[in-house]
Amino acid sequence: MTLIYPGSFDPITLGHIDIAMRGAKIATTLVVAVLHNPEKKPLFTLDERVRLLKNELGSISNIDICSFDGMLVELAAEKGATAILRGLRGISDFEAETNLAIYNKLLSDTNVETVFLVADALHTHVSSSGAKEVASLIYGNNLCDNPLDTVVSKNVKNALKQKFSRHRAVR
Ligand code: ADP
């Protein structure tokens, strides 16, 4: 069974990594699909996001990493995915995610299902937007970056540091 795990991954967090690894245990193949949506104005370019993902998940043999900018349901069909995989951190994710699942089913020729994995208790506070906000405060004020250790990997921490240092330098 192939599952497709789509997201912005701007940047990949420990929460995303956990969902992807657990998904890869259930699926024969897990396709991690990075959404290219310029309207979202991501901090990391599409290439950077894919590179960060490959660094974290590239060594897992049944994980396939790609990017897309069209309709998710079309990519799901193209990849032969049985279902879309998403993560749930709590009530706010539940509302948005169930709506998305309904729309994806309506848009899909095959009535594609969405399956959910509940976030690990260690990651319920973890989000890409939170990581970016905290990183901007930490690196903008020369603070100790230990608080980011529960949110992102060392490699992503370095990437965030470079972004916010670069942003400061051009101001
Ligand atoms: P999107 O922009 O599509 O919401 P994200 O990259 O923010 O993409 O998230 C992709 C998926 O990962 C979503 O299903 C989201 O709920 C899930 N997710 C994000 N953070 C976590 C986390 N800490 N634990 C579990 N799932 C998460």
CSV table of C-alpha atoms and ligand atoms in Angstrom, one decimal:
chain,number,residue,atom,x,y,z
A,1,MET,CA,0.0,0.0,0.0
A,2,THR,CA,1.3,3.5,-1.0
A,3,LEU,CA,0.5,6.4,1.3
A,4,ILE,CA,1.1,10.0,0.3
A,5,TYR,CA,2.1,12.6,3.0
A,6,PRO,CA,1.7,16.1,1.6
A,7,GLY,CA,2.7,19.4,3.3
A,8,SER,CA,4.5,22.6,3.1
A,9,PHE,CA,7.3,21.4,5.4
A,10,ASP,CA,8.6,25.0,5.8
A,11,PRO,CA,10.8,23.7,7.4
A,12,ILE,CA,10.5,20.0,8.4
A,13,THR,CA,10.0,19.6,12.1
A,14,LEU,CA,10.4,16.7,14.6
A,15,GLY,CA,6.6,16.3,14.4
A,16,HIS,CA,6.7,15.8,10.6
A,17,ILE,CA,9.6,13.3,11.0
A,18,ASP,CA,7.7,11.3,13.5
A,19,ILE,CA,4.6,11.1,11.3
A,20,ALA,CA,6.7,10.2,8.3
A,21,MET,CA,8.5,7.4,10.1
A,22,ARG,CA,5.4,6.0,11.6
A,23,GLY,CA,3.7,6.2,8.2
A,24,ALA,CA,6.6,4.4,6.5
A,25,LYS,CA,6.1,1.5,9.0
A,26,ILE,CA,2.5,1.1,7.9
A,27,ALA,CA,2.9,1.7,4.1
A,28,THR,CA,4.9,-0.2,1.6
A,29,THR,CA,5.9,3.1,0.1
A,30,LEU,CA,5.4,6.5,1.7
A,31,VAL,CA,5.5,9.4,-0.8
A,32,VAL,CA,6.4,12.7,1.0
A,33,ALA,CA,5.2,15.4,-1.3
A,34,VAL,CA,6.3,19.0,-0.7
A,35,LEU,CA,3.8,21.6,-1.8
A,36,HIS,CA,5.0,24.4,-4.1
A,37,ASN,CA,2.6,27.3,-3.3
A,38,PRO,CA,4.2,30.7,-3.9
A,39,GLU,CA,1.1,32.4,-2.4
A,40,LYS,CA,2.1,31.0,1.0
A,41,LYS,CA,5.4,33.0,0.8
A,42,PRO,CA,7.6,30.2,2.4
A,43,LEU,CA,10.8,31.1,4.3
A,44,PHE,CA,12.6,28.2,2.6
A,45,THR,CA,12.6,27.8,-1.2
A,46,LEU,CA,11.1,24.6,-2.6
A,47,ASP,CA,14.6,23.2,-3.2
A,48,GLU,CA,15.7,24.0,0.3
A,49,ARG,CA,12.7,22.3,1.8
A,50,VAL,CA,13.2,19.2,-0.3
A,51,ARG,CA,16.9,19.2,0.6
A,52,LEU,CA,16.1,19.4,4.3
A,53,LEU,CA,13.6,16.6,4.0
A,54,LYS,CA,16.1,14.4,2.2
A,55,ASN,CA,18.6,15.0,4.9
A,56,GLU,CA,16.2,13.8,7.6
A,57,LEU,CA,14.3,11.0,5.7
A,58,GLY,CA,16.4,10.2,2.6
A,59,SER,CA,18.0,7.1,4.3
A,60,ILE,CA,14.7,5.4,4.8
A,61,SER,CA,14.4,3.0,1.9
A,62,ASN,CA,10.6,3.0,1.4
A,63,ILE,CA,10.3,6.9,1.6
A,64,ASP,CA,10.1,8.7,-1.7
A,65,ILE,CA,10.4,12.5,-1.6
A,66,CYS,CA,9.0,14.7,-4.3
A,67,SER,CA,7.5,18.1,-4.9
A,68,PHE,CA,4.2,19.2,-6.6
A,69,ASP,CA,2.3,22.3,-7.5
A,70,GLY,CA,-0.9,21.0,-9.0
A,71,MET,CA,-3.8,19.1,-7.4
A,72,LEU,CA,-2.8,16.7,-4.6
A,73,VAL,CA,-5.4,14.2,-5.7
A,74,GLU,CA,-3.9,14.0,-9.2
A,75,LEU,CA,-0.4,13.4,-7.7
A,76,ALA,CA,-2.0,10.8,-5.4
A,77,ALA,CA,-3.5,9.0,-8.4
A,78,GLU,CA,-0.2,9.3,-10.4
A,79,LYS,CA,1.7,7.7,-7.5
A,80,GLY,CA,-0.9,5.0,-7.0
A,81,ALA,CA,-1.6,6.1,-3.5
A,82,THR,CA,-4.3,4.2,-1.6
A,83,ALA,CA,-4.7,7.2,0.8
A,84,ILE,CA,-3.4,10.6,1.9
A,85,LEU,CA,-1.7,10.6,5.3
A,86,ARG,CA,-2.0,13.6,7.6
A,87,GLY,CA,-1.1,14.3,11.2
A,88,LEU,CA,-3.4,15.6,14.0
A,89,ARG,CA,-2.1,17.7,16.9
A,90,GLY,CA,-5.5,18.5,18.4
A,91,ILE,CA,-8.9,20.1,17.9
A,92,SER,CA,-7.7,22.9,15.6
A,93,ASP,CA,-5.9,20.5,13.3
A,94,PHE,CA,-9.0,18.2,13.4
A,95,GLU,CA,-11.4,20.9,12.0
A,96,ALA,CA,-9.1,22.0,9.2
A,97,GLU,CA,-7.9,18.5,8.3
A,98,THR,CA,-11.4,16.9,8.2
A,99,ASN,CA,-12.5,19.7,5.8
A,100,LEU,CA,-9.5,19.1,3.6
A,101,ALA,CA,-10.1,15.4,3.6
A,102,ILE,CA,-13.7,15.9,2.5
A,103,TYR,CA,-12.6,18.3,-0.3
A,104,ASN,CA,-9.9,15.9,-1.5
A,105,LYS,CA,-12.4,13.1,-1.6
A,106,LEU,CA,-14.8,15.2,-3.6
A,107,LEU,CA,-12.1,16.3,-6.0
A,108,SER,CA,-10.7,12.8,-6.6
A,109,ASP,CA,-11.9,10.5,-9.3
A,110,THR,CA,-11.2,7.5,-7.0
A,111,ASN,CA,-12.8,9.0,-3.8
A,112,VAL,CA,-9.4,9.0,-2.2
A,113,GLU,CA,-9.4,8.5,1.6
A,114,THR,CA,-7.4,10.4,4.1
A,115,VAL,CA,-5.9,8.6,7.1
A,116,PHE,CA,-4.7,10.4,10.3
A,117,LEU,CA,-1.9,9.7,12.8
A,118,VAL,CA,-2.2,11.4,16.1
A,119,ALA,CA,0.8,13.5,17.0
A,120,ASP,CA,3.2,12.1,19.6
A,121,ALA,CA,2.7,13.7,23.0
A,122,LEU,CA,6.2,15.1,22.7
A,123,HIS,CA,5.2,17.0,19.5
A,124,THR,CA,1.8,18.5,20.1
A,125,HIS,CA,3.4,22.0,20.5
A,126,VAL,CA,5.5,21.6,17.4
A,127,SER,CA,4.8,23.4,14.2
A,128,SER,CA,6.8,25.0,11.3
A,129,SER,CA,5.4,28.4,12.1
A,130,GLY,CA,6.3,28.1,15.7
A,131,ALA,CA,9.8,27.0,14.8
A,132,LYS,CA,10.2,30.1,12.5
A,133,GLU,CA,8.8,32.5,15.2
A,134,VAL,CA,11.0,31.2,17.9
A,135,ALA,CA,14.1,31.0,15.7
A,136,SER,CA,13.6,34.6,14.6
A,137,LEU,CA,13.4,35.7,18.2
A,138,ILE,CA,16.4,33.6,19.3
A,139,TYR,CA,18.7,34.4,16.4
A,140,GLY,CA,17.6,38.0,16.2
A,141,ASN,CA,18.5,38.6,19.9
A,142,ASN,CA,21.5,36.4,20.1
A,143,LEU,CA,19.8,34.0,22.6
A,144,CYS,CA,20.7,30.4,23.4
A,145,ASP,CA,19.0,28.2,20.9
A,146,ASN,CA,18.4,25.2,23.2
A,147,PRO,CA,14.6,25.8,23.1
A,148,LEU,CA,14.6,24.7,19.5
A,149,ASP,CA,15.9,21.3,20.3
A,150,THR,CA,12.4,19.9,21.0
A,151,VAL,CA,11.1,21.3,17.7
A,152,VAL,CA,13.6,20.7,14.9
A,153,SER,CA,16.7,18.7,14.1
A,154,LYS,CA,20.3,20.1,14.4
A,155,ASN,CA,20.5,20.5,10.7
A,156,VAL,CA,17.2,22.4,10.5
A,157,LYS,CA,18.3,24.6,13.4
A,158,ASN,CA,21.4,25.5,11.4
A,159,ALA,CA,19.3,26.3,8.3
A,160,LEU,CA,17.0,28.5,10.4
A,161,LYS,CA,20.1,30.3,11.9
A,162,GLN,CA,21.4,31.0,8.5
A,163,LYS,CA,18.1,32.4,7.3
A,164,PHE,CA,17.6,34.7,10.2
A,165,SER,CA,21.3,35.8,10.2
A,166,ARG,CA,21.0,36.5,6.4
A,167,HIS,CA,17.7,38.4,6.9
A,168,ARG,CA,19.3,40.6,9.5
A,169,ALA,CA,22.4,41.2,7.4
A,170,VAL,CA,20.3,42.7,4.5
A,171,ARG,CA,18.3,45.0,6.6
B,1,ADP,P1,0.3,22.3,5.6
B,1,ADP,O1,0.8,23.6,5.1
B,1,ADP,O2,-0.2,21.4,4.5
B,1,ADP,O3,-0.5,22.2,6.8
B,1,ADP,P2,2.5,21.3,7.2
B,1,ADP,O4,3.9,21.2,6.6
B,1,ADP,O5,2.3,22.4,8.2
B,1,ADP,O6,1.6,21.5,5.9
B,1,ADP,O7,2.0,20.0,7.8
B,1,ADP,C1,1.8,18.8,7.1
B,1,ADP,C2,1.1,17.8,7.9
B,1,ADP,O8,1.8,17.4,9.1
B,1,ADP,C3,-0.3,18.2,8.4
B,1,ADP,O9,-1.2,17.1,8.4
B,1,ADP,C4,-0.1,18.6,9.8
B,1,ADP,O10,-1.2,18.5,10.6
B,1,ADP,C5,1.0,17.6,10.2
B,1,ADP,N1,1.8,18.1,11.3
B,1,ADP,C6,2.4,19.2,11.4
B,1,ADP,N2,3.1,19.3,12.6
B,1,ADP,C7,2.9,18.2,13.2
B,1,ADP,C8,3.3,17.6,14.5
B,1,ADP,N3,4.0,18.4,15.4
B,1,ADP,N4,2.8,16.4,14.9
B,1,ADP,C9,2.1,15.7,14.0
B,1,ADP,N5,1.7,16.1,12.8
B,1,ADP,C10,2.1,17.4,12.4
